[in-house]
Structure formats: C-alpha cells, structure tokens
C-alpha cells in the first residue's frame, strides 16, 4: 500500500510545563487516528475469505516465534484457556493453524501457524511490526518497556471504566 500524504503531526498548545493535560490532548487526537488506520488495513487475499478479528491477529502474533500450547497462548493473550481453545479449534478447522502432539508431553498439543498460511500471516502482521520497529528503534530497552507498560496501563484504565 502506498501512502501519498503523510498524516499531520499532532500539535497541541502547551499547558503549564508541569501539566500532563497537553500530552493527554495530543493522545486523544492521535489514538483514534491510529485505531482508524489499523481498522482500514486490508487482509492479504489469501485470508480475505476468513472472518478474522483483532483477537485472531493477536493470537497469530504470539505464534510468530514458534509453536505454543493453548495454556501458553491463553496466558500471553490474557484470555481464558477455554476461549483460546475454541479460537484455536476454529482456526485449525479452517487450516490456518496446525495442532501437533507435544513431544515432551503427549497429552498436550502444540499450536503453530500452518506453513501454507505463514506468508499471508507474515504479510498481515508485517506492516504493523515494521511500524512498531521504526517507532521503538531509537529507544533504550528501558524506554521500550515503559512504552509497553504505559499502553497496558491505558488499556487497564479503559477496562476499569467499562
């Protein structure tokens, strides 16, 4: 996808120097733009016929580095294992995921992105991953951890108000 016009910088008149209000206003302008752009992203054609949601995107992202068990996925996604098991079952039925026996514990299944689906999943997640790498690259590991903790705290704050 080629972007012809770069979005404008968020400009907010500063409040008092020690106030966070100006930063909050900047984020109130920026966050809807980010969410809107993320929602407008199109699926690769190989995935277009599937009813995939942001929850599926997160599950696929967790599997990029290799197979995990349902319980590991559930913990990483902060979802109930039953919910993740149902998601995995539906995606495996559509041949988007593979379930294989765990060689270390035959009672467990390892969940992985199906090899035939991997290029489309990489394409779907690739632009977002590239944007995050670009944004986070200049930061120290401590600063990157702060960004992640801040976004988690924001999500927790929204959850607490719901």
CSV table of C-alpha atoms in Angstrom, one decimal:
chain,number,residue,atom,x,y,z
A,1,UNK,CA,0.0,0.0,0.0
A,2,UNK,CA,1.4,3.4,-1.0
A,3,UNK,CA,0.7,6.4,1.2
A,4,UNK,CA,0.7,9.6,-0.8
A,5,UNK,CA,0.2,12.0,2.1
A,6,UNK,CA,1.8,11.8,5.4
A,7,UNK,CA,-0.6,12.4,8.3
A,8,UNK,CA,-0.1,15.8,10.0
A,9,UNK,CA,1.8,16.0,13.3
A,10,UNK,CA,-0.4,16.3,16.3
A,11,UNK,CA,0.0,19.9,17.5
A,12,UNK,CA,-1.4,20.9,20.8
A,13,UNK,CA,-0.8,24.3,22.5
A,14,UNK,CA,1.2,23.6,25.6
A,15,UNK,CA,-0.5,23.8,29.0
A,16,UNK,CA,1.6,24.5,32.0
A,17,UNK,CA,5.1,22.9,31.7
A,18,UNK,CA,4.4,20.5,34.6
A,19,UNK,CA,0.9,19.6,33.4
A,20,UNK,CA,0.1,16.3,31.6
A,21,UNK,CA,-3.0,17.8,30.1
A,22,UNK,CA,-1.3,18.8,26.8
A,23,UNK,CA,0.1,15.3,26.4
A,24,UNK,CA,-3.3,13.8,27.1
A,25,UNK,CA,-4.9,16.0,24.5
A,26,UNK,CA,-2.3,15.0,22.0
A,27,UNK,CA,-3.0,11.3,22.7
A,28,UNK,CA,-6.8,11.9,22.5
A,29,UNK,CA,-6.2,13.2,18.9
A,30,UNK,CA,-3.6,10.6,18.0
A,31,UNK,CA,-5.2,7.4,19.3
A,32,UNK,CA,-8.4,7.5,17.1
A,33,UNK,CA,-6.2,8.1,14.1
A,34,UNK,CA,-4.1,5.1,14.9
A,35,UNK,CA,-7.1,2.9,15.5
A,36,UNK,CA,-8.8,4.1,12.4
A,37,UNK,CA,-5.7,3.3,10.3
A,38,UNK,CA,-5.4,-0.1,11.8
A,39,UNK,CA,-9.0,-0.9,11.1
A,40,UNK,CA,-8.7,0.2,7.5
A,41,UNK,CA,-5.8,-2.2,6.8
A,42,UNK,CA,-6.9,-4.9,4.3
A,43,UNK,CA,-6.3,-8.6,4.7
A,44,UNK,CA,-4.0,-10.4,2.3
A,45,UNK,CA,-6.1,-12.0,-0.4
A,46,UNK,CA,-5.3,-15.5,1.0
A,47,UNK,CA,-7.0,-14.5,4.2
A,48,UNK,CA,-9.9,-12.4,2.8
A,49,UNK,CA,-12.4,-15.3,2.9
A,50,UNK,CA,-12.0,-15.8,6.7
A,51,UNK,CA,-13.8,-14.0,9.4
A,52,UNK,CA,-10.7,-12.8,11.3
A,53,UNK,CA,-10.8,-10.3,14.1
A,54,UNK,CA,-8.1,-8.3,16.1
A,55,UNK,CA,-8.2,-11.2,18.6
A,56,UNK,CA,-7.0,-13.5,15.9
A,57,UNK,CA,-4.3,-11.1,14.9
A,58,UNK,CA,-3.0,-11.2,18.5
A,59,UNK,CA,-3.1,-15.0,18.5
A,60,UNK,CA,-1.2,-15.2,15.2
A,61,UNK,CA,1.4,-12.6,16.5
A,62,UNK,CA,2.1,-14.8,19.6
A,63,UNK,CA,2.8,-17.7,17.3
A,64,UNK,CA,5.3,-15.9,15.0
A,65,UNK,CA,8.3,-17.2,17.1
A,66,UNK,CA,7.1,-20.8,17.1
A,67,UNK,CA,4.6,-23.2,18.5
A,68,UNK,CA,2.9,-22.7,21.9
A,69,UNK,CA,0.4,-24.7,23.9
A,70,UNK,CA,-3.2,-23.4,24.4
A,71,UNK,CA,-2.4,-22.6,28.0
A,72,UNK,CA,0.7,-20.6,27.0
A,73,UNK,CA,-1.3,-18.7,24.4
A,74,UNK,CA,-4.1,-18.0,26.9
A,75,UNK,CA,-1.6,-16.6,29.4
A,76,UNK,CA,0.1,-14.4,26.8
A,77,UNK,CA,-3.3,-13.1,25.5
A,78,UNK,CA,-4.8,-12.7,28.9
A,79,UNK,CA,-7.8,-14.9,27.9
A,80,UNK,CA,-9.4,-18.0,29.4
A,81,UNK,CA,-7.9,-21.3,28.1
A,82,UNK,CA,-11.4,-22.4,27.1
A,83,UNK,CA,-11.7,-19.2,24.9
A,84,UNK,CA,-8.3,-19.8,23.3
A,85,UNK,CA,-9.1,-23.5,22.8
A,86,UNK,CA,-12.2,-22.5,20.9
A,87,UNK,CA,-10.4,-20.0,18.8
A,88,UNK,CA,-7.6,-22.5,18.0
A,89,UNK,CA,-10.2,-25.1,17.1
A,90,UNK,CA,-11.9,-22.8,14.7
A,91,UNK,CA,-8.7,-21.7,13.1
A,92,UNK,CA,-7.4,-25.2,12.8
A,93,UNK,CA,-10.6,-26.4,11.2
A,94,UNK,CA,-10.0,-23.7,8.6
A,95,UNK,CA,-6.4,-25.0,8.2
A,96,UNK,CA,-5.0,-21.6,9.3
A,97,UNK,CA,-3.3,-23.3,12.4
A,98,UNK,CA,-1.8,-26.7,12.9
A,99,UNK,CA,-2.1,-28.7,16.1
A,100,UNK,CA,0.6,-31.3,16.7
A,101,UNK,CA,1.5,-33.6,19.6
A,102,UNK,CA,3.9,-32.1,22.1
A,103,UNK,CA,6.9,-34.5,22.0
A,104,UNK,CA,7.6,-33.6,25.7
A,105,UNK,CA,4.1,-34.3,26.9
A,106,UNK,CA,1.8,-36.4,24.6
A,107,UNK,CA,-1.3,-35.1,26.4
A,108,UNK,CA,-0.7,-31.6,25.1
A,109,UNK,CA,-0.9,-30.1,21.7
A,110,UNK,CA,1.4,-27.5,20.2
A,111,UNK,CA,-0.3,-24.8,18.2
A,112,UNK,CA,1.5,-23.3,15.2
A,113,UNK,CA,0.7,-21.2,12.1
A,114,UNK,CA,0.1,-23.6,9.2
A,115,UNK,CA,3.0,-23.5,6.8
A,116,UNK,CA,0.7,-22.7,3.8
A,117,UNK,CA,-0.8,-19.8,5.8
A,118,UNK,CA,2.5,-18.4,7.1
A,119,UNK,CA,3.3,-16.0,4.2
A,120,UNK,CA,-0.2,-14.4,4.4
A,121,UNK,CA,0.1,-14.0,8.2
A,122,UNK,CA,3.5,-12.5,7.8
A,123,UNK,CA,2.1,-10.1,5.3
A,124,UNK,CA,-0.8,-9.2,7.5
A,125,UNK,CA,1.4,-8.5,10.6
A,126,UNK,CA,4.4,-7.2,8.7
A,127,UNK,CA,3.4,-3.6,8.2
A,128,UNK,CA,2.4,-3.2,11.8
A,129,UNK,CA,5.6,-4.9,13.0
A,130,UNK,CA,7.7,-2.6,10.8
A,131,UNK,CA,5.9,0.5,12.1
A,132,UNK,CA,6.5,-0.6,15.7
A,133,UNK,CA,10.2,-1.4,15.0
A,134,UNK,CA,10.6,2.1,13.4
A,135,UNK,CA,8.9,3.8,16.4
A,136,UNK,CA,10.8,1.8,19.1
A,137,UNK,CA,14.3,1.5,17.5
A,138,UNK,CA,15.6,4.8,18.8
A,139,UNK,CA,14.5,4.0,22.3
A,140,UNK,CA,16.5,2.2,25.0
A,141,UNK,CA,15.3,-1.2,26.3
A,142,UNK,CA,14.0,0.6,29.4
A,143,UNK,CA,12.2,3.2,27.3
A,144,UNK,CA,10.6,0.5,25.2
A,145,UNK,CA,9.5,-1.3,28.3
A,146,UNK,CA,8.0,2.0,29.6
A,147,UNK,CA,6.0,2.4,26.3
A,148,UNK,CA,4.6,-1.1,26.7
A,149,UNK,CA,3.7,-0.6,30.3
A,150,UNK,CA,2.1,2.7,29.5
A,151,UNK,CA,-0.1,1.2,26.8
A,152,UNK,CA,-1.0,-1.6,29.2
A,153,UNK,CA,-1.9,0.9,31.9
A,154,UNK,CA,-4.1,2.8,29.4
A,155,UNK,CA,-5.9,-0.4,28.4
A,156,UNK,CA,-6.3,-1.3,32.1
A,157,UNK,CA,-7.8,2.2,32.7
A,158,UNK,CA,-10.3,1.7,29.9
A,159,UNK,CA,-11.2,-1.7,31.3
A,160,UNK,CA,-11.7,-0.3,34.8
A,161,UNK,CA,-14.1,2.3,33.5
A,162,UNK,CA,-16.2,-0.2,31.5
